[in-house]
Coordinates of C-alpha atoms and ligand atoms in Angstrom, one line a residue:
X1 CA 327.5 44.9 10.6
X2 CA 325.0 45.4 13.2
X3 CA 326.8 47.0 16.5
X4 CA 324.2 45.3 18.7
X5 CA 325.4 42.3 20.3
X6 CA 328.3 42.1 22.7
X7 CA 331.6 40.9 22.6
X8 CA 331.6 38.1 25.4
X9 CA 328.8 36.3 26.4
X10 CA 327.6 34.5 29.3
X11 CA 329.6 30.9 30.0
X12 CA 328.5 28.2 32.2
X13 CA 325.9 25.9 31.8
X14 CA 326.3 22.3 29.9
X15 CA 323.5 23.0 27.7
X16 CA 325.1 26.5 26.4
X17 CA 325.2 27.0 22.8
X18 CA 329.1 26.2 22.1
X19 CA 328.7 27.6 18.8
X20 CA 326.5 30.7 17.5
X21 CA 326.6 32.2 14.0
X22 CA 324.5 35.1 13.7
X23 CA 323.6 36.1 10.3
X24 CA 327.4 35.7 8.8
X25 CA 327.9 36.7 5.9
X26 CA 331.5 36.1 3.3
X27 CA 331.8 37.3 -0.5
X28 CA 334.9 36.6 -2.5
X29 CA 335.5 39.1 -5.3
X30 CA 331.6 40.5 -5.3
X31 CA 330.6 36.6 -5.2
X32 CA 328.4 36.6 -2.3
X33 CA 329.0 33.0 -1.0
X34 CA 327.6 32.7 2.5
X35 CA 324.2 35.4 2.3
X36 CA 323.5 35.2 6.2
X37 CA 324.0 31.9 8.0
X38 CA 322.7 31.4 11.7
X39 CA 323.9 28.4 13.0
X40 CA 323.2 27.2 16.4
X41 CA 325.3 24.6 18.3
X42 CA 325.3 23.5 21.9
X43 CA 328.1 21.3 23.7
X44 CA 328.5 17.8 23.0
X45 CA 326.5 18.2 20.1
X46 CA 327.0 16.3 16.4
X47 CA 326.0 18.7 13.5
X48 CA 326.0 17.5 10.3
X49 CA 326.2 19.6 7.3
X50 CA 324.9 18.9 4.1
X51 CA 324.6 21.0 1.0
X52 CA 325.6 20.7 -3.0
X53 CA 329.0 21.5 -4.3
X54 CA 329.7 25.5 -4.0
X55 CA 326.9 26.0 -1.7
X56 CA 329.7 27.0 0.8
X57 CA 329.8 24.3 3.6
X58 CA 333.7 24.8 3.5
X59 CA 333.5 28.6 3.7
X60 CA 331.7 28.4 6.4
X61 CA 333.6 25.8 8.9
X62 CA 336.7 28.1 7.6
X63 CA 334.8 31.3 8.8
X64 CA 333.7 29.6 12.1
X65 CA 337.9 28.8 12.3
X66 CA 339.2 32.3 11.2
X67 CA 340.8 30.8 7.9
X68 CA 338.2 33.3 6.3
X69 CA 337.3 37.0 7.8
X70 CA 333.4 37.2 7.6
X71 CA 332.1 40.1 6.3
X72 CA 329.2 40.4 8.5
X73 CA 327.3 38.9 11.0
X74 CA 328.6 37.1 14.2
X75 CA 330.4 34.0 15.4
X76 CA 330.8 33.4 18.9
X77 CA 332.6 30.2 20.1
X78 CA 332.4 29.0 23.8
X79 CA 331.3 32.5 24.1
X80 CA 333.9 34.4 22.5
X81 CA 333.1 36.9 19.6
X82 CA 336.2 34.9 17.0
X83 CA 337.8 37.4 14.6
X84 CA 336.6 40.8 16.4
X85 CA 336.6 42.5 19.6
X86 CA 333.8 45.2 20.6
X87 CA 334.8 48.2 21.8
X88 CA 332.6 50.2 24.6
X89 CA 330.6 51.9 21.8
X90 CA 329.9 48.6 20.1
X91 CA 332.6 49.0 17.6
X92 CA 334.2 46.1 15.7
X93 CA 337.8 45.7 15.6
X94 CA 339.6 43.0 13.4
X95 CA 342.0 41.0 16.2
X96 CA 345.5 40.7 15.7
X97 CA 346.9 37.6 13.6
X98 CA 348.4 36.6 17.0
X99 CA 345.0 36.8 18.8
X100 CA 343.0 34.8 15.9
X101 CA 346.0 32.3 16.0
X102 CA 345.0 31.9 19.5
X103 CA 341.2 31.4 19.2
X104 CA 341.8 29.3 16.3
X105 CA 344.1 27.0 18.5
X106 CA 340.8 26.2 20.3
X107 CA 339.0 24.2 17.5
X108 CA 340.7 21.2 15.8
X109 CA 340.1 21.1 11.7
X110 CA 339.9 18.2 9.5
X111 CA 339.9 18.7 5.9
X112 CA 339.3 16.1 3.2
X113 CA 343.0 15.6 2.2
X114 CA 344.6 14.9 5.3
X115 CA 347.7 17.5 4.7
X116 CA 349.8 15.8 7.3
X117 CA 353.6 16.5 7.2
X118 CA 355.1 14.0 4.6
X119 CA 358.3 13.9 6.1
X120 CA 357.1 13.6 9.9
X121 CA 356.2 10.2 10.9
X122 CA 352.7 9.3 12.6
X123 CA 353.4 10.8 15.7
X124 CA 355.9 13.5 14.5
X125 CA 352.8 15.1 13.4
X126 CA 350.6 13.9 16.2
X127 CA 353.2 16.2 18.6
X128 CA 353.8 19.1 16.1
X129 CA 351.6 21.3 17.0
X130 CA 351.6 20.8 21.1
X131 CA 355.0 21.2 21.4
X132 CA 355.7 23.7 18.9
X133 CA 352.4 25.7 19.4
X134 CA 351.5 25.5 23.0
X135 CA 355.1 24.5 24.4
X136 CA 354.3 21.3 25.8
X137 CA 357.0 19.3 26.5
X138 CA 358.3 16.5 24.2
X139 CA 358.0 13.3 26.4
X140 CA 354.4 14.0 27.4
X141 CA 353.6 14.9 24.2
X142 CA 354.5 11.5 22.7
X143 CA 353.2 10.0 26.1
X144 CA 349.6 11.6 24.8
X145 CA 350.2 11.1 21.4
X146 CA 350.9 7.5 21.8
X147 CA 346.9 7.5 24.2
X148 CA 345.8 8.8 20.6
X149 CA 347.3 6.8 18.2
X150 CA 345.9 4.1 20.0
X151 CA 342.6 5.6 20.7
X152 CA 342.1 5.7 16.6
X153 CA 343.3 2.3 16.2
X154 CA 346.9 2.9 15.3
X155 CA 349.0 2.2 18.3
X156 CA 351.2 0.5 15.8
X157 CA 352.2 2.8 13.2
X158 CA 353.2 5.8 15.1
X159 CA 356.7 5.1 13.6
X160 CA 355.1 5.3 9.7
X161 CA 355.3 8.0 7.2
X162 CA 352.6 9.4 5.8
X163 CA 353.5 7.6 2.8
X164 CA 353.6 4.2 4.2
X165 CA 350.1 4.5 5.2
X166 CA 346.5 4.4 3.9
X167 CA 344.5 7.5 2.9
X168 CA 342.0 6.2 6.0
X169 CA 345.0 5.4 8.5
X170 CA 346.4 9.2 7.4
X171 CA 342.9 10.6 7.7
X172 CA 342.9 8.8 11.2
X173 CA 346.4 9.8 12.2
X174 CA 345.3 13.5 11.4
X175 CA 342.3 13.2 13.8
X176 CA 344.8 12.1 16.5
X177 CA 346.8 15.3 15.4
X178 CA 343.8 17.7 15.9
X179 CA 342.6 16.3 18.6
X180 CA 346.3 16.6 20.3
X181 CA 345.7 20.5 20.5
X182 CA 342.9 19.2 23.2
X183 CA 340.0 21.4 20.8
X184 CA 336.8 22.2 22.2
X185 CA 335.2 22.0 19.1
X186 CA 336.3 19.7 16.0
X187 CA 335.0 20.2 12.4
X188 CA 335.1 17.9 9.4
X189 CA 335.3 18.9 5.6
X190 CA 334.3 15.6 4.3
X191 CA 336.7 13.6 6.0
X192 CA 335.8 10.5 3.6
X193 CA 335.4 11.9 0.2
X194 CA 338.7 11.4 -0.4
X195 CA 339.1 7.5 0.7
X196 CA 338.4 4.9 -1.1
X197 CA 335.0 3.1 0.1
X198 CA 336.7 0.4 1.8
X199 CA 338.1 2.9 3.7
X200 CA 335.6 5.3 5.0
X201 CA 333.8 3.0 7.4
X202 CA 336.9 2.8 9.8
X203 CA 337.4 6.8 9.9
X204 CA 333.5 7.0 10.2
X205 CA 334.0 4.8 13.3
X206 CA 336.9 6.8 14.7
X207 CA 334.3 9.9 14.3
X208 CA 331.7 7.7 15.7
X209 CA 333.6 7.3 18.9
X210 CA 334.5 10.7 19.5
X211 CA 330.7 11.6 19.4
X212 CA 329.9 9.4 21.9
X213 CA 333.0 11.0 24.2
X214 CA 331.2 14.1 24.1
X215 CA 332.8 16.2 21.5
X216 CA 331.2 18.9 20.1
X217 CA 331.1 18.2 16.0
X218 CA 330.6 20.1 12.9
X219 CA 330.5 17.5 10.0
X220 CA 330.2 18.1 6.4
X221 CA 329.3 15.0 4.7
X222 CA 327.7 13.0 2.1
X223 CA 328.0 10.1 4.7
X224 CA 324.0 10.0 5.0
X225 CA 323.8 6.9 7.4
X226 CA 326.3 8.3 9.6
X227 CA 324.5 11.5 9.5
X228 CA 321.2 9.6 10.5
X229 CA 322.7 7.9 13.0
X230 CA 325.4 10.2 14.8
X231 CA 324.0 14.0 14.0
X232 CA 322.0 15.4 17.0
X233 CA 320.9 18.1 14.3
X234 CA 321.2 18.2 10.4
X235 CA 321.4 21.6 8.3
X236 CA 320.8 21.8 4.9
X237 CA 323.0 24.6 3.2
X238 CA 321.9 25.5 -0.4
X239 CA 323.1 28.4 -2.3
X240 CA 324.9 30.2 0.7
X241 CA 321.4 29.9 2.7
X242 CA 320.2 27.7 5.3
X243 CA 317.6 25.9 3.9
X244 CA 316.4 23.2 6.5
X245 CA 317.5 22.0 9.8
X246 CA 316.4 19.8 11.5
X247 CA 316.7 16.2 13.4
X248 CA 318.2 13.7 11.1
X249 CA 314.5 11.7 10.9
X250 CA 313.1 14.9 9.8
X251 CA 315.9 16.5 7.2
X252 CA 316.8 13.5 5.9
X253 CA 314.0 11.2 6.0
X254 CA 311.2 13.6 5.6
X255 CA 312.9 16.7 3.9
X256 CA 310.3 19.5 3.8
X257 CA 312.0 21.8 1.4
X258 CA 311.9 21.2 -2.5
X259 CA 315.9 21.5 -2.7
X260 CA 316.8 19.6 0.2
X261 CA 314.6 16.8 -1.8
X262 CA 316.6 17.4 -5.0
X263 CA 319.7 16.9 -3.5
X264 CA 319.1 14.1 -1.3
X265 CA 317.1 12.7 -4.5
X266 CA 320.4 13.0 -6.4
X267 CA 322.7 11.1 -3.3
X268 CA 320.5 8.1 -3.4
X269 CA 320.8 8.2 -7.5
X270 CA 324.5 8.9 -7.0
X271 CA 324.5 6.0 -4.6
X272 CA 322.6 3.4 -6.4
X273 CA 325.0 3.8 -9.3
X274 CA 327.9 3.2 -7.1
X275 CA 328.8 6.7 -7.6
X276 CA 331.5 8.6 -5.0
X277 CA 330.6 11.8 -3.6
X278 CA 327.0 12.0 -3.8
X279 CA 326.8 12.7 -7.7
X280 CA 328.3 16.5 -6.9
X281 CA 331.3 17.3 -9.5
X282 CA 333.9 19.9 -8.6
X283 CA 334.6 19.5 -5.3
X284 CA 336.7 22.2 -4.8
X285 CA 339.6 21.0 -1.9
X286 CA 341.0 22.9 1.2
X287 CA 344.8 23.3 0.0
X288 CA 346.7 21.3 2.0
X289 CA 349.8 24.3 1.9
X290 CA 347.3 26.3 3.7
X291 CA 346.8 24.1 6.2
X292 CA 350.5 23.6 6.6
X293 CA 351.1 27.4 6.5
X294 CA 348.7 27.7 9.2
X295 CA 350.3 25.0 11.3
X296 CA 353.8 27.1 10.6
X297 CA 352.4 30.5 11.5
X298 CA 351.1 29.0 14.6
X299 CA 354.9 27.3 15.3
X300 CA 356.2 31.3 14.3
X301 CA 355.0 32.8 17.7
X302 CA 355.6 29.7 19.8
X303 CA 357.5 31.4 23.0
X304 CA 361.0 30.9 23.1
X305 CA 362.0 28.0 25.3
Ligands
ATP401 N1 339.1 31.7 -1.7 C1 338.1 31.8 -2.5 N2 338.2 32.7 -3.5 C2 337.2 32.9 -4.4 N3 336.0 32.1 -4.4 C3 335.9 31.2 -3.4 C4 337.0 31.0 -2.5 N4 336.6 30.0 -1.6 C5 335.4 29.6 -2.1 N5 335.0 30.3 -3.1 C6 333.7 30.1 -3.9 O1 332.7 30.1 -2.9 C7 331.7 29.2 -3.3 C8 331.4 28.2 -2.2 O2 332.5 27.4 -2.1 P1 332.7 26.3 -0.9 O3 334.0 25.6 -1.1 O4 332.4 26.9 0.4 O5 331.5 25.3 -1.3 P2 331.2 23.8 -0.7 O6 329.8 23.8 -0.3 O7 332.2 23.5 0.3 O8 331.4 22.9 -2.0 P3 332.0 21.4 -2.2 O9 330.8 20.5 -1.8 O10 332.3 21.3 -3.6 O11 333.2 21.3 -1.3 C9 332.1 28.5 -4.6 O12 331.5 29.2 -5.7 C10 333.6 28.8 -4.6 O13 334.1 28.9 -5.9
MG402 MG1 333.6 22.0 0.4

């Protein structure tokens, strides 16, 4: 990795980049996946990622969350350098599981299958993770959870199981859920490949509305209107490269580069045939055990009350 940049950087002003990836970098097993990303993203910005299946949308937004260790390159979040401190002679060191669990506490996740707890009811989850993570207690937990509930249009179900509800109303209960942790930054897996289409429009909306609040948004989706409409910025990902970013007029309505054509080419083919996902096959998922795990590793150093 290059020893040149430091660990912390300035913080202040509104128009600050939230989010900075410099040149990262992530193989699995020799497979190099992610062959030098620079990504930049300023507060209160929408970004919306786009790419084909494998071209490693999800290993990034897990790098950018410490789910993945990059293997070079940079991410600095609100400032922070995640996943590393620099030592005086610009030496990396890997932080502590404890640390990362702490920066990662910071950005709220949500992955295509919702992974909520199956046996917690709407708000059960919705509190989880304040009260067992950050030690906040119970009644103004639910008090908050309640505000969220409502604020993604379930104020009545906080009493449901998972079960008793709809893959959108889950997907919207686990927006509640990650935005309970108060995140300065939120990312999306496509959070609507996984509904059915009757279904997408309402958590599309609840996304919709947090833009406008001000929150700082990494999307990956196929959802190209929402992209055109919402994303302050679109990035084309092909092949573990950025190919073209851009504003959504330019990326998606006049795409310069050959592959970002192909692919948006084969989304309005996928589309016109009713097809779900844009016409990409193998969509590989987040596990939701991961996710869980996560959640329970976080619980596991939760200060003794
Ligand atoms: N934990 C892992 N171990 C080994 N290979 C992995 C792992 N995670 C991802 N990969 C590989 O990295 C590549 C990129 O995967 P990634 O899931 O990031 O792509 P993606 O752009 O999100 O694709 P999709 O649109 O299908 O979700 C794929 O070839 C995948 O098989
Ligand atoms: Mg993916």
């Amino acid at each position: 990795m290059a020893q040149t940049a430091t660990t912390r950087q300035s913080s202040g002003t509104q128009d600050e980049a939230l989010v900075r990836a410099v040149n990262v970098m992530k193989s699995f097993h020799g497979n190099e996946v992610l062959k030098g990303i620079d990504l930049t993203v300023r507060r209160g910005e929408v970004v919306c990622l786009l790419g084909p299946s494998g071209s490693g949308k999800t290993t990034f937004l897990r790098c950018i969350n410490q789910l993945e260790s990059i293997d070079g390159g940079r991410i600095w979040v609100d400032g922070e350098l995640m996943g590393f401190r620099q030592d005086d002679r610009g030496q990396l060191h890997h932080l502590t599981d404890k640390q990362i669990a702490a920066q990662r506490r910071e950005i709220g996740m949500v992955f295509q299958r919702f992974n909520l707890f199956p046996h917690k009811t709407a708000l059960e989850n919705v509190i989880e993770a304040p009260t067992q993570v950050k030690g906040v207690r119970k009644g103004v937990a639910r008090a908050r959870a309640q505000d969220l509930l409502a604020s993604v249009g379930l104020a009545d179900k906080s009493a449901a199981y998972p079960g008793a509800l709809s893959g959108g109303q889950q997907q919207r209960v686990a927006i509640a859920r990650a935005l309970a942790m108060d995140p300065k930054l939120m990312l999306f897996d496509e959070p609507t490949s996984a509904l059915d289409p009757e279904l997408v429009g309402e958590v599309l909306r609840v996304m919709r509305e947090l833009a406008r609040t001000g929150m700082t948004m990494i999307v990956v989706t196929h959802e190209m209107e929402f992209a055109r409409e919402v994303a302050d910025h679109v990035v084309f990902m092909d092949a573990g490269v950025v190919c073209e970013e851009g504003p959504p007029e330019q990326v998606i309505a006049h795409p310069r580069n050959e592959r970002t054509r192909a692919f948006l080419r084969r989304m309005r083919n996928a589309e016109e045939r009713g097809g779900e996902g844009g016409g990409e096959e193998g969509g590989r998922d987040v596990p939701g055990p991961a996710a869980a795990a996560d959640l329970a590793a976080d619980a596991a150093e939760r200060p003794p009350t």
